[in-house]
Structure formats: structure tokens, C-alpha cells
Short mmCIF file of C-alpha atoms and ligand atoms in Angstrom, two decimals:
data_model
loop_
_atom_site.label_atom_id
_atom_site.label_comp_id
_atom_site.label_asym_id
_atom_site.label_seq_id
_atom_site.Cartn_x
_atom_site.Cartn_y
_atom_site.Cartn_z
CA UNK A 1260 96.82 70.37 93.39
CA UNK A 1261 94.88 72.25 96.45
CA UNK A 1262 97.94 72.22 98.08
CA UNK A 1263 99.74 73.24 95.18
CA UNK A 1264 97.47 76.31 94.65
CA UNK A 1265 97.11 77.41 98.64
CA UNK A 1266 100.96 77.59 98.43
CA UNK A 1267 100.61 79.80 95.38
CA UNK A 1268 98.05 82.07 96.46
CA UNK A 1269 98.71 82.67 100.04
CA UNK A 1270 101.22 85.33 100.25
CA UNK A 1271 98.19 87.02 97.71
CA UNK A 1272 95.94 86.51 100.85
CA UNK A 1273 98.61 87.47 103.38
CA UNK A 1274 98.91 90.87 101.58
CA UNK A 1275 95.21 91.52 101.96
CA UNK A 1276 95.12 90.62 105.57
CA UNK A 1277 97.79 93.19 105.51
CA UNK A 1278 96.60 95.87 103.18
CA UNK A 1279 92.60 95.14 105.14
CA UNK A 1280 94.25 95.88 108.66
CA UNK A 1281 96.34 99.16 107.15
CA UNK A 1282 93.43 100.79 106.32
CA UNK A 1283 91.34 99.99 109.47
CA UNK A 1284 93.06 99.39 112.27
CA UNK A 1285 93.93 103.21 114.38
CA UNK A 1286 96.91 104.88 112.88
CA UNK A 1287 98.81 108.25 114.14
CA UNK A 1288 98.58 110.91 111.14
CA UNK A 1289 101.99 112.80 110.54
CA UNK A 1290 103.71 114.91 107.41
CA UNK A 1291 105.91 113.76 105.93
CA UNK A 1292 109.10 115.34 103.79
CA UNK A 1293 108.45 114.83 100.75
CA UNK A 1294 105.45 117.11 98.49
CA UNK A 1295 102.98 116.14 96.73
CA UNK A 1296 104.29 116.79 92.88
CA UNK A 1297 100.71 118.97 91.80
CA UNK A 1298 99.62 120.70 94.83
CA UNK A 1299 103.17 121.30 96.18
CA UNK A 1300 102.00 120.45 99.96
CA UNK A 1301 103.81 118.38 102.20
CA UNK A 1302 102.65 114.60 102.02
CA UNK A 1303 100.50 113.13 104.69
CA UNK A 1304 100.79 109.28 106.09
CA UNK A 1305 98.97 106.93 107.95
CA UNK A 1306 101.41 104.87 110.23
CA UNK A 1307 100.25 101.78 111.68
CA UNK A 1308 103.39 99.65 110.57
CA UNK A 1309 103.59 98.10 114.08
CA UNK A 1310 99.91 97.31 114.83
CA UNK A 1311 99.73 95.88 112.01
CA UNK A 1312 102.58 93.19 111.93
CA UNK A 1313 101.32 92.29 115.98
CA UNK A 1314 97.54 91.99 114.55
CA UNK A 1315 98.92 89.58 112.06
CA UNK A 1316 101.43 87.79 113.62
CA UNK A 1317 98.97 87.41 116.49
CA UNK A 1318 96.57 86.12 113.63
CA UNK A 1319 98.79 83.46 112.62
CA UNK A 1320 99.37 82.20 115.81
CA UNK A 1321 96.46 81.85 116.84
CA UNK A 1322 95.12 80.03 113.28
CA UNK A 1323 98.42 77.71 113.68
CA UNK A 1324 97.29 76.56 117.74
CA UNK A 1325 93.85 75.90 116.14
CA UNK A 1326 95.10 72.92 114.41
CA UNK A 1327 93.98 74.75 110.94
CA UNK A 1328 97.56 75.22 109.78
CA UNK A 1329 101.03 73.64 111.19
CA UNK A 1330 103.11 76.19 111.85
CA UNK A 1331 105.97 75.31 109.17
CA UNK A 1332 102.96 75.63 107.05
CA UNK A 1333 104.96 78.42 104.93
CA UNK A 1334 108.32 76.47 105.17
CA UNK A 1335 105.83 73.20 103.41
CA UNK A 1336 104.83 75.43 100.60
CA UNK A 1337 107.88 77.90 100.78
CA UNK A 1338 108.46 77.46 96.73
CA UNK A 1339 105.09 77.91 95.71
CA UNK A 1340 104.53 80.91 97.68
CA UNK A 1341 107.69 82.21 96.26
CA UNK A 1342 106.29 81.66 93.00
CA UNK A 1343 103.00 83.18 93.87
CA UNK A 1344 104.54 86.08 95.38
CA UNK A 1345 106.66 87.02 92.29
CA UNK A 1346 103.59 86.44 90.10
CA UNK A 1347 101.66 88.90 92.02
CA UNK A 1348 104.81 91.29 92.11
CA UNK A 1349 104.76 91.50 88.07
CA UNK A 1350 101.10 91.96 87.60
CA UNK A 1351 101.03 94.42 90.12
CA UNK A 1352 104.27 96.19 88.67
CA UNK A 1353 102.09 96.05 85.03
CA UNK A 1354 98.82 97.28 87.21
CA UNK A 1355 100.87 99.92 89.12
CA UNK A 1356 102.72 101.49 86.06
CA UNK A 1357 100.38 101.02 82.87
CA UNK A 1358 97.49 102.83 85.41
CA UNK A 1359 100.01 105.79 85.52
CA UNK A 1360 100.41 108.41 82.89
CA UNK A 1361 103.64 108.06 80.72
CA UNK A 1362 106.38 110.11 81.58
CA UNK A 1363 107.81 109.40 78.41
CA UNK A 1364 110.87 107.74 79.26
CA UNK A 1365 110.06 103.96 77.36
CA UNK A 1366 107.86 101.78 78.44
CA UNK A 1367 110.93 99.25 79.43
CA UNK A 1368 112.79 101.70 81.44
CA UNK A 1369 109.52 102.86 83.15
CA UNK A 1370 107.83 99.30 84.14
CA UNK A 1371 111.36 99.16 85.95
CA UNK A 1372 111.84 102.44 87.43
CA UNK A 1373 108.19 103.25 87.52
CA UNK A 1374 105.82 106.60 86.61
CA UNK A 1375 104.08 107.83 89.30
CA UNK A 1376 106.39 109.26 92.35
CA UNK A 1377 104.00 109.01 95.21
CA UNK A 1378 100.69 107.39 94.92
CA UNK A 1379 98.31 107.42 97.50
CA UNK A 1380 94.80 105.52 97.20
CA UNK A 1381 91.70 104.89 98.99
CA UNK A 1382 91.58 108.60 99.29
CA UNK A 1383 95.24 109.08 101.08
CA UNK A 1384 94.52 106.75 103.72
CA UNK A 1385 97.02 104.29 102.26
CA UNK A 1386 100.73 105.36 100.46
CA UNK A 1387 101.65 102.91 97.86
CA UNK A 1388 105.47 102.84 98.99
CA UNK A 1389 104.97 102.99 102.70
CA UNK A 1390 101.96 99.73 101.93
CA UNK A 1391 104.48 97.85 99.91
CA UNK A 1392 107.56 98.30 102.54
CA UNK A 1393 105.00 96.84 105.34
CA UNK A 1394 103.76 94.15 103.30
CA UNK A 1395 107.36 92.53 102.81
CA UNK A 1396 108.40 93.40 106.05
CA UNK A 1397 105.73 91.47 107.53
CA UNK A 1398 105.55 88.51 105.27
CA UNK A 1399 109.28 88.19 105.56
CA UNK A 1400 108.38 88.00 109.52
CA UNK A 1401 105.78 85.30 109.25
CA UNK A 1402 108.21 82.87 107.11
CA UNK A 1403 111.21 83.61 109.27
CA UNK A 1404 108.86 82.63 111.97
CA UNK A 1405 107.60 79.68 109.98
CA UNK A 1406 110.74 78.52 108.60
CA UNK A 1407 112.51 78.44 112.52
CA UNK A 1408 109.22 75.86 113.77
CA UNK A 1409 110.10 73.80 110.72
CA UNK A 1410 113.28 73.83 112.24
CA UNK A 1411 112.50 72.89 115.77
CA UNK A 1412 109.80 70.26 114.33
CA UNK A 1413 112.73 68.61 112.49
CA UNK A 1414 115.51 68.33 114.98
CA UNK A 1415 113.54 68.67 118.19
CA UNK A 1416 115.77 67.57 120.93
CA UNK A 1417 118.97 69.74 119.79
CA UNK A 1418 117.82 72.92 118.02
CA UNK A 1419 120.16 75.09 116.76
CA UNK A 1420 120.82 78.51 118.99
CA UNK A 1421 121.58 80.30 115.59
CA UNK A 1422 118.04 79.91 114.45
CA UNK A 1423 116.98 81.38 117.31
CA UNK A 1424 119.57 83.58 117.19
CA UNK A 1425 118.99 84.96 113.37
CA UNK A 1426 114.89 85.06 114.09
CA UNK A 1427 115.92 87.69 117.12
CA UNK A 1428 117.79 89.57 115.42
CA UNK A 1429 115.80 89.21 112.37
CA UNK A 1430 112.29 90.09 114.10
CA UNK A 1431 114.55 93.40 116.02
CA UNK A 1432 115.10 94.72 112.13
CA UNK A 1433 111.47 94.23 111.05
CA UNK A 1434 110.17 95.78 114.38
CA UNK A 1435 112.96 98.32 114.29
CA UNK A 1436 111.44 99.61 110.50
CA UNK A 1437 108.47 99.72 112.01
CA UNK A 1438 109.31 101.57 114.94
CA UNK A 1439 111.02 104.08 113.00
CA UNK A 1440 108.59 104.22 110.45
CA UNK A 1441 108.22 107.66 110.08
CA UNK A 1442 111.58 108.39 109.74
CA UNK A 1443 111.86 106.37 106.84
CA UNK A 1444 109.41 109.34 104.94
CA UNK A 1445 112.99 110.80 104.81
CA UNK A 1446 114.80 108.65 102.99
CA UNK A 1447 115.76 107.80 99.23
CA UNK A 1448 113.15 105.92 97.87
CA UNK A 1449 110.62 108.45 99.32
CA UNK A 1450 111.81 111.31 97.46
CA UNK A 1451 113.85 110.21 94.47
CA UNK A 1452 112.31 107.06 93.39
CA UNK A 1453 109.11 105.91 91.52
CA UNK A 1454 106.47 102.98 91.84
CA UNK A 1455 107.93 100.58 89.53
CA UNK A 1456 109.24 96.65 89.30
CA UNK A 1457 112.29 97.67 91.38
CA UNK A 1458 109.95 99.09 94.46
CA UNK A 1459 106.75 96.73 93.85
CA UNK A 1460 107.97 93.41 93.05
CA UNK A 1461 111.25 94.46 95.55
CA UNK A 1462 108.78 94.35 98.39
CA UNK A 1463 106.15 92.02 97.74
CA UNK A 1464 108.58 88.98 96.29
CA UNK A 1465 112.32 89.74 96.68
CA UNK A 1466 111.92 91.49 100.39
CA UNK A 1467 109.94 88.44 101.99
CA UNK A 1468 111.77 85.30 100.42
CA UNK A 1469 115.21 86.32 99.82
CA UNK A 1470 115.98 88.12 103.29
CA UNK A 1471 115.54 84.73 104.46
CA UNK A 1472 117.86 83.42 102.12
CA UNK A 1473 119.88 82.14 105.39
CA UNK A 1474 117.43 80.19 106.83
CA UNK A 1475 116.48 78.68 103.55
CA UNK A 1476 119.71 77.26 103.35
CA UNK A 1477 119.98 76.61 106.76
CA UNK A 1478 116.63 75.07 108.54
CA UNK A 1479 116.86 71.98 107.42
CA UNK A 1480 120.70 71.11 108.95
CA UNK A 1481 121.28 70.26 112.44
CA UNK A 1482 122.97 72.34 115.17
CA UNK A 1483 126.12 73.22 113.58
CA UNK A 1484 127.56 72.83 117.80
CA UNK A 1485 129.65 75.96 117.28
CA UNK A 1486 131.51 77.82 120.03
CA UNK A 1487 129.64 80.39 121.96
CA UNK A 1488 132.31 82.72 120.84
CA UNK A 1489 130.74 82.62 117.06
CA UNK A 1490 127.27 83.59 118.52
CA UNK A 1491 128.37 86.43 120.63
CA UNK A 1492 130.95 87.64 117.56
CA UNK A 1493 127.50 87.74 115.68
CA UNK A 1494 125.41 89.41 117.94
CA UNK A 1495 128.29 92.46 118.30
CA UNK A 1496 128.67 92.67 114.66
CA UNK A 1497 124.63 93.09 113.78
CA UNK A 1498 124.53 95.44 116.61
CA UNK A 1499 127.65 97.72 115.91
CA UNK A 1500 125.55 97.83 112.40
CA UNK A 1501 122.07 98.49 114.09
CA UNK A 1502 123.98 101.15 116.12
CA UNK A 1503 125.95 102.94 113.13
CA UNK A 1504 122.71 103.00 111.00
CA UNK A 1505 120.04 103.59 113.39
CA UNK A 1506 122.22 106.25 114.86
CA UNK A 1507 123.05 107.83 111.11
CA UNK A 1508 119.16 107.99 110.43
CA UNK A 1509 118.06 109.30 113.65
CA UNK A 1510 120.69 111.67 113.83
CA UNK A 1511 119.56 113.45 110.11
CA UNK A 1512 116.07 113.17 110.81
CA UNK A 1513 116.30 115.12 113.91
CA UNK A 1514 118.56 117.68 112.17
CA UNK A 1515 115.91 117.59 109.25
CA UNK A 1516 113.20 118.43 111.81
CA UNK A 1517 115.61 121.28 113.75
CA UNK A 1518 118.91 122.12 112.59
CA UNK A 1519 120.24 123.67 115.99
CA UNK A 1520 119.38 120.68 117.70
CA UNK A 1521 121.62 118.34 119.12
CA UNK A 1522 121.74 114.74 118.62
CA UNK A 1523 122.47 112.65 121.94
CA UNK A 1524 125.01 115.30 122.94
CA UNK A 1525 126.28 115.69 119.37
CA UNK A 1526 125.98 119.48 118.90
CA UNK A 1527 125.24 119.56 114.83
CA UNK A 1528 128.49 120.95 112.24
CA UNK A 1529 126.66 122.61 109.70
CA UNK A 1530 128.07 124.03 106.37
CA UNK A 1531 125.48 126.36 105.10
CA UNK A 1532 124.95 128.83 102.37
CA UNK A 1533 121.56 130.83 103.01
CA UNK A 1534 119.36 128.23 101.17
CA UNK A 1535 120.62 124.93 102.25
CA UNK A 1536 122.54 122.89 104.91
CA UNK A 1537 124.70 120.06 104.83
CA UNK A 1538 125.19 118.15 108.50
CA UNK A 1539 129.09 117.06 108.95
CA UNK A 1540 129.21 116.02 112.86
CA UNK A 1541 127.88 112.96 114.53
CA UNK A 1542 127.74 109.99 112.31
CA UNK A 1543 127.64 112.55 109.48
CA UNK A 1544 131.49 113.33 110.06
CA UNK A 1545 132.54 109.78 110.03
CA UNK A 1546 131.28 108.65 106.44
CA UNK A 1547 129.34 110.27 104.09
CA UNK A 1548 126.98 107.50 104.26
CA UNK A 1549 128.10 105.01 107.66
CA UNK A 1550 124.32 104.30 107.47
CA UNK A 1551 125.45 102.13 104.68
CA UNK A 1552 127.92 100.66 106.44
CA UNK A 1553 125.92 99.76 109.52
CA UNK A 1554 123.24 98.05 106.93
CA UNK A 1555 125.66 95.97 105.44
CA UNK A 1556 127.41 94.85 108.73
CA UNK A 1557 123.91 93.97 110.54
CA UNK A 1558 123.79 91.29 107.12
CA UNK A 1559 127.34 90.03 108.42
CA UNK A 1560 125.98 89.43 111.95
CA UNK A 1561 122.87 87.70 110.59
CA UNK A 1562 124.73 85.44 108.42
CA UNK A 1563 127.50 84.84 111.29
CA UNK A 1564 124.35 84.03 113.60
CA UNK A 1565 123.50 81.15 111.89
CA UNK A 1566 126.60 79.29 112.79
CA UNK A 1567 127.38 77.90 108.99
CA UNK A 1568 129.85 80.14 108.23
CA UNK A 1569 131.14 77.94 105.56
CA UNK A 1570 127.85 77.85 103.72
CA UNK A 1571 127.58 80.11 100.82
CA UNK A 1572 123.96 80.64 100.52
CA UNK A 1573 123.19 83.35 103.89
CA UNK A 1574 126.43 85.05 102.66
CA UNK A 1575 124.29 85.97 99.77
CA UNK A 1576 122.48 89.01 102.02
CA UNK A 1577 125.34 90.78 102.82
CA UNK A 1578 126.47 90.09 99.54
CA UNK A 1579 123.12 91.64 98.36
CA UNK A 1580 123.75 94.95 100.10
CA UNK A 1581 127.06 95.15 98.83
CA UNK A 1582 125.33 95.14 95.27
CA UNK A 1583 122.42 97.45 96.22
CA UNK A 1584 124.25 99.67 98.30
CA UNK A 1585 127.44 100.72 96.71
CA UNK A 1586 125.61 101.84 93.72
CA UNK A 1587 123.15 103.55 95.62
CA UNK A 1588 126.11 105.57 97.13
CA UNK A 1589 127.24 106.69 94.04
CA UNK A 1590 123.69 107.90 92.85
CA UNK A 1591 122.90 109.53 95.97
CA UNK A 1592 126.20 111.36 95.68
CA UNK A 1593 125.07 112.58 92.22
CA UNK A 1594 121.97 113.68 93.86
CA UNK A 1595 123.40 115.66 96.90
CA UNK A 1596 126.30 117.39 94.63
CA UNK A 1597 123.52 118.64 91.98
CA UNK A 1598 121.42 119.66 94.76
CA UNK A 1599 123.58 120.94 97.17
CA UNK A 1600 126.60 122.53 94.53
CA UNK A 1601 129.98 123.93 96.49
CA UNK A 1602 128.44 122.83 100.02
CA UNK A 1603 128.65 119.40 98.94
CA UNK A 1604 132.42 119.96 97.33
CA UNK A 1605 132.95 121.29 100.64
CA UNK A 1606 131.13 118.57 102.57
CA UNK A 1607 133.08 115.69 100.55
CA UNK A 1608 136.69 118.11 101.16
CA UNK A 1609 135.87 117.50 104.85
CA UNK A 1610 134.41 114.15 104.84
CA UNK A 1611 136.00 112.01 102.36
CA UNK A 1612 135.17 108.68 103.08
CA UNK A 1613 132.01 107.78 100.98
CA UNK A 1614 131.03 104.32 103.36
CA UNK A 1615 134.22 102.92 105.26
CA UNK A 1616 136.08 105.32 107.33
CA UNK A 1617 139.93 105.06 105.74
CA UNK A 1618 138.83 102.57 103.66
CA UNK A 1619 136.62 103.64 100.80
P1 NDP B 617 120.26 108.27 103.37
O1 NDP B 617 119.46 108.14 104.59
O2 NDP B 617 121.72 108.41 103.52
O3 NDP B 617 119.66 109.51 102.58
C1 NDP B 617 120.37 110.23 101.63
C2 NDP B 617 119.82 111.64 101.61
O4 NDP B 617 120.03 112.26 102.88
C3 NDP B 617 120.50 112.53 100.61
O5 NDP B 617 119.93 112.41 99.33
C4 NDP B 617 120.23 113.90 101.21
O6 NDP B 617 118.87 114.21 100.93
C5 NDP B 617 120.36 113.63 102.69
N1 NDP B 617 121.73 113.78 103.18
C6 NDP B 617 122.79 112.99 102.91
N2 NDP B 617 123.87 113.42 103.56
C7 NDP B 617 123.49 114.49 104.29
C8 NDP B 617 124.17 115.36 105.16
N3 NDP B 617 125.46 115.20 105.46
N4 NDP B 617 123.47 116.40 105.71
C9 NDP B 617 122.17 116.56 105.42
N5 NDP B 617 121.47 115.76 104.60
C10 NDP B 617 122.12 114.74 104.04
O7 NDP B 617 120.08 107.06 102.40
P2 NDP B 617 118.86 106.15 102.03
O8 NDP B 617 117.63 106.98 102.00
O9 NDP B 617 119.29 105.42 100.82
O10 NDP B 617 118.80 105.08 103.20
C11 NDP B 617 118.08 105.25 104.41
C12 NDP B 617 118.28 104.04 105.30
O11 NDP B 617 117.61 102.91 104.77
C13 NDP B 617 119.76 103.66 105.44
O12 NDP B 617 120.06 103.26 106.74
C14 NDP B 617 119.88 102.48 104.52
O13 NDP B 617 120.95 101.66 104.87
C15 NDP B 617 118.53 101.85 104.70
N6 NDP B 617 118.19 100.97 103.59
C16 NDP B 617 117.76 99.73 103.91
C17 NDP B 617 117.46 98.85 102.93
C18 NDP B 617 117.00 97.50 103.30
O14 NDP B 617 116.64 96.72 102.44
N7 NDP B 617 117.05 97.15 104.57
C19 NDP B 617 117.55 99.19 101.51
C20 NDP B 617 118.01 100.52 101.29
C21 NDP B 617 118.31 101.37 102.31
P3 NDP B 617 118.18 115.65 101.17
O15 NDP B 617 117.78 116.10 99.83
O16 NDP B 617 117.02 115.34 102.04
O17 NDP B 617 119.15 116.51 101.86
#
């Protein structure tokens, strides 16, 4: 029953280590891109994504070599921890949203979608969205982590090189967020989504324990001996993703930042109408959103990695993004035409590919 309960309550615990370290540990200040709804200022952040997920990784290893905790210990008590985590994920959704003034949408529509836009507590040194992004990402790190030893404790004279192979790339994503954590204040759910079910329990339950899905499925069963030629074919594909979607995002936040400049030689296509521009070169010319693209195929190259490419259950990801993405598209599209008016008619005249280039 101790057991039973530790399971439960330690991704609770995890997220405190987390949300503890956030607020103390050094942190460089920057402004954001999206204002603050009353006061009409640009917001400010604390970013410490990175320090934080080496503090508690580093944490975990060094409780694990102690003896105090075997370091499957989240793969043991991966389905209470699941459980605890989407526990946690509702009552915070009903802390998060009932806290929040109505904005008189139903109560239904806004425990999903959420009330307030941009909360930031403990006096602005925390921001509820950017908190809740680093708490999954760094959960999800310590059971991908956890769920590969379980791996190499159960089969340990012929691992599989697709574990290792999805933790890498795995662990390059997480960092890569983190990296890049700032230019992630310029994108969607920043500025046109609210603190509700979809963002909090998203991060804190879905985030951590499904984007493993593929190892769940997967640890357990021995090398699946596949050709080196399905390992490499993996690698290429998550990294023609990390490329088309790293590049996408990099390329528009520099443009956001200065229009005139150019982006790894790319010399920025504007269409502009006094008020507002709308980028068309660079990744920009090639899809109206590649970045898409690029996610979904680094979900192909993760599920490839693992070497079971017969076995539904890590096809589920990319399947995921499919779900989450396409939609997405089609909102965002919304968005940009009410926003932008005849530039985007223009934009989508020059560029009309919404994702895949030819395709769709
Ligand atoms: P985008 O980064 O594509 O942001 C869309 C916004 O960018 C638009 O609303 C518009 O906002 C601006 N924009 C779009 N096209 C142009 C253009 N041609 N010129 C100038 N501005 C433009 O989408 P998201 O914010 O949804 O995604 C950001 C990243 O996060 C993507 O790489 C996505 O794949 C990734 N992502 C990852 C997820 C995960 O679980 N790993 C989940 C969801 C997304 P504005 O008003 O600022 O002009």
C-alpha cells in the first residue's frame, strides 16, 4: 500500500522539486511577445528551463547511486504515477480555472479551454504556462530515462540500440525546448490560448506519460536485431523534422525581433501593408506551417528508432500530432486571416501549401 501510494504521489513531489528549483535557482530575465491583458506592457519571464532539468536529473541520479531508489524505480510504479499525475492534472485544472474570474463562456467550455490568458504568481517570478511546459518536459525526461534502465536491467547482455536510440533523440527534443525556451514566448499557446484542462492537465499528465508511449510498449521486449539501415533511416527522418521545425521557428522569431534581418543567408520576403507583415521566404515560402511538418516527422523518426515498426502502440505519437496538429493548422489559419486581412489572402495566393509542400 506504501508502494502503492509513493507511485501515486511522486510525480506530485517531482513537480515541486521542479516548481522549488524554478523559482530559486539563477534565471536570465527577458520580454516576451505577448502583453499583459490590463496594463498593456509586454510580459516578462524567468527562464531557467535548462538548469532546472540538469539540477533534477542530476538529483535523481545521484538519489538512484545511493541505493535509495533503483533506477527503473518510475518504470516499477509507471501506472500509479500515471494515475497520480492525471489526478493532480484535474484538481489543478479545477484550482487553476475556478480561482479565475468567469469570462462567461460556461463553466464546461472554460474548465477546458481555461479563463485566465497569462497568469503569473509568486509575484511574476514564475508564468503558469512556461511552469507547466517545464514540468512535463522534465518528468517526461526522468521516465524516459527510467523506463530505458528498466530496459537494460531486464535484458542486460543484448540491449536494444533503439532504446538508446529513442532516449537520444528523445532527451535532444526536451533539451532542444529548453534551449529555445524563449522563443517559444512566440508561439500559439502563448498568445491565443488560456490556462485550462487542455494546457494544465496536457503538461502535467498527458506530456510526461504518453510521449513515452513508445517505450511503454517497447521496454519490456528484447532487441528487435534490426538492420542498421532502420536506425540510420530513423535518425535522418527525426532530424530532417528537427531541421524543418527548428529552422521554421528560429527563422520567425528572428524576423519577429527585426524584420530586415536575414535568416542564415535567407534575406526575408515580406508582404506588408503599413501596419503589419507577413514573412513568405525561408521556411516561410515552403509551407505555411513546415514547422508542423517537421514536428510530426521527428514523431516518425522516434517511433522508427525503436526498431518495432510493426508495433502499433509508438505509432500512436505521430499519430497524436497528426490529431493535434492538423486542427491547429486550420485555427491558426483563422487567426492569421482575421488578423492579417488581404496580406494573408495574398500570403496563402503565394504560398498555398498549408503543411506538405504539393501535398496538402
Ligand atoms: P507557429 O509557430 O506556426 O505560430 C503561428 C503564428 O505565427 C501565427 O498565429 C502568426 O502569429 C505567426 N505567423 C504565422 N505565419 C507567419 C508568417 N508567414 N509571417 C509572420 N508571422 C507568421 O505555430 P505554433 O505556435 O502552433 O507552434 C510553434 C512550434 O511548437 C511549432 O514548431 C510546433 O510544431 C511546436 N509544437 C510542439 C508541440 C509539442 O507537443 N511538441 C505542440 C504544439 C506545437 P502572429 O500574430 O505573431 O503574427
Amino acid at each position: 500500500m506504501t508502494d502503492l501510494l509513493a507511485g501515486f504521489f511522486a510525480p506530485w513531489a517531482v513537480f515541486g522539486v521542479i516548481g522549488a528549483l524554478h523559482l530559486v535557482l539563477p534565471a536570465r530575465g527577458v520580454t516576451g511577445y505577448v502583453r499583459d491583458e490590463r496594463s498593456g506592457e509586454l510580459l516578462r519571464y524567468r527562464l531557467n528551463g535548462l538548469l532546472v532539468l540538469v539540477v533534477t536529473v542530476g538529483l535523481w541520479c545521484a538519489v538512484c547511486a545511493s541505493g535509495a531508489m533503483d533506477w527503473d524505480w518510475f518504470w516499477q510504479h509507471r501506472f500509479q504515477s500515471a494515475a497520480g499525475a492525471l489526478c493532480l492534472g484535474l484538481l489543478a485544472t479545477v484550482a487553476v480555472v475556478l480561482g479565475a474570474p468567469t469570462t462567461g463562456r460556461g463553466l464546461l467550455a472554460e474548465l477546458f479551454f481555461g479563463r485566465r490568458v497569462n497568469p503569473q504568481p509568486f509575484d511574476g517570478r514564475a508564468d503558469a504556462k512556461m511552469f507547466l511546459y517545464l514540468a512535463g518536459a522534465v518528468l517526461l525526461e526522468l521516465n524516459l530515462l527510467s523506463f530505458a534502465a528498466h530496459h537494460f536491467t531486464a535484458f542486460p547482455d543484448d540491449p536494444s540500440p533503439g532504446v538508446v536510440l529513442y532516449v537520444v533523440l528523445f532527451s535532444w527534443f526536451v533539451c532542444d525546448y529548453l534551449v529555445f525556451e524563449r522563443v517559444h514566448l512566440y508561439t500559439y499557446d502563448l498568445f491565443a490560448e488560456r490556462v485550462g484542462f487542455k494546457l494544465v492537465w496536457g503538461c502535467l499528465c498527458w506530456y510526461p506519460y504518453f510521449y513515452a508511449v513508445g517505450l511503454w510498449a517497447v521496454a519490456d521486449r528484447p532487441n528487435p536485431q534490426v538492420g542498421t539501415w532502420l536506425t540510420v533511416a530513423a535518425a535522418v527522418v527525426f532530424f530532417a523534422g528537427w531541421t524543418l521545425s527548428r529552422g521554421s521557428n528560429l527563422q520567425k522569431f528572428s524576423f519577429k525581433l527585426d524584420p530586415e534581418r536575414a535568416f542564415l543567408g535567407i534575406a526575408p520576403k515580406v508582404l506588408a501593408d503599413g501596419d503589419n507583415r507577413v514573412l513568405h521566404s525561408g521556411f516561410w515560402g515552403v509551407s505555411r506551417h513546415v514547422n508542423y511538418l517537421g514536428e510530426i516527422a521527428m514523431a516518425v523518426g522516434l517511433a522508427l528508432a525503436l526498431g518495432w515498426p510493426g508495433v502499433l502502440w509508438p505509432w500512436l505519437y505521430p499519430l497524436y500530432y497528426v490529431a493535434l496538429l492538423f486542427p491547429r493548422e486550420r485555427d491558426d489559419d483563422r487567426r492569421c486571416a482575421e488578423k492579417y486581412g488581404g496580406l494573408w489572402e495574398e500570403y496563402r495566393k503565394r504560398v498555398p501549401w498549408r503543411i506538405v509542400p504539393r501535398v496538402y
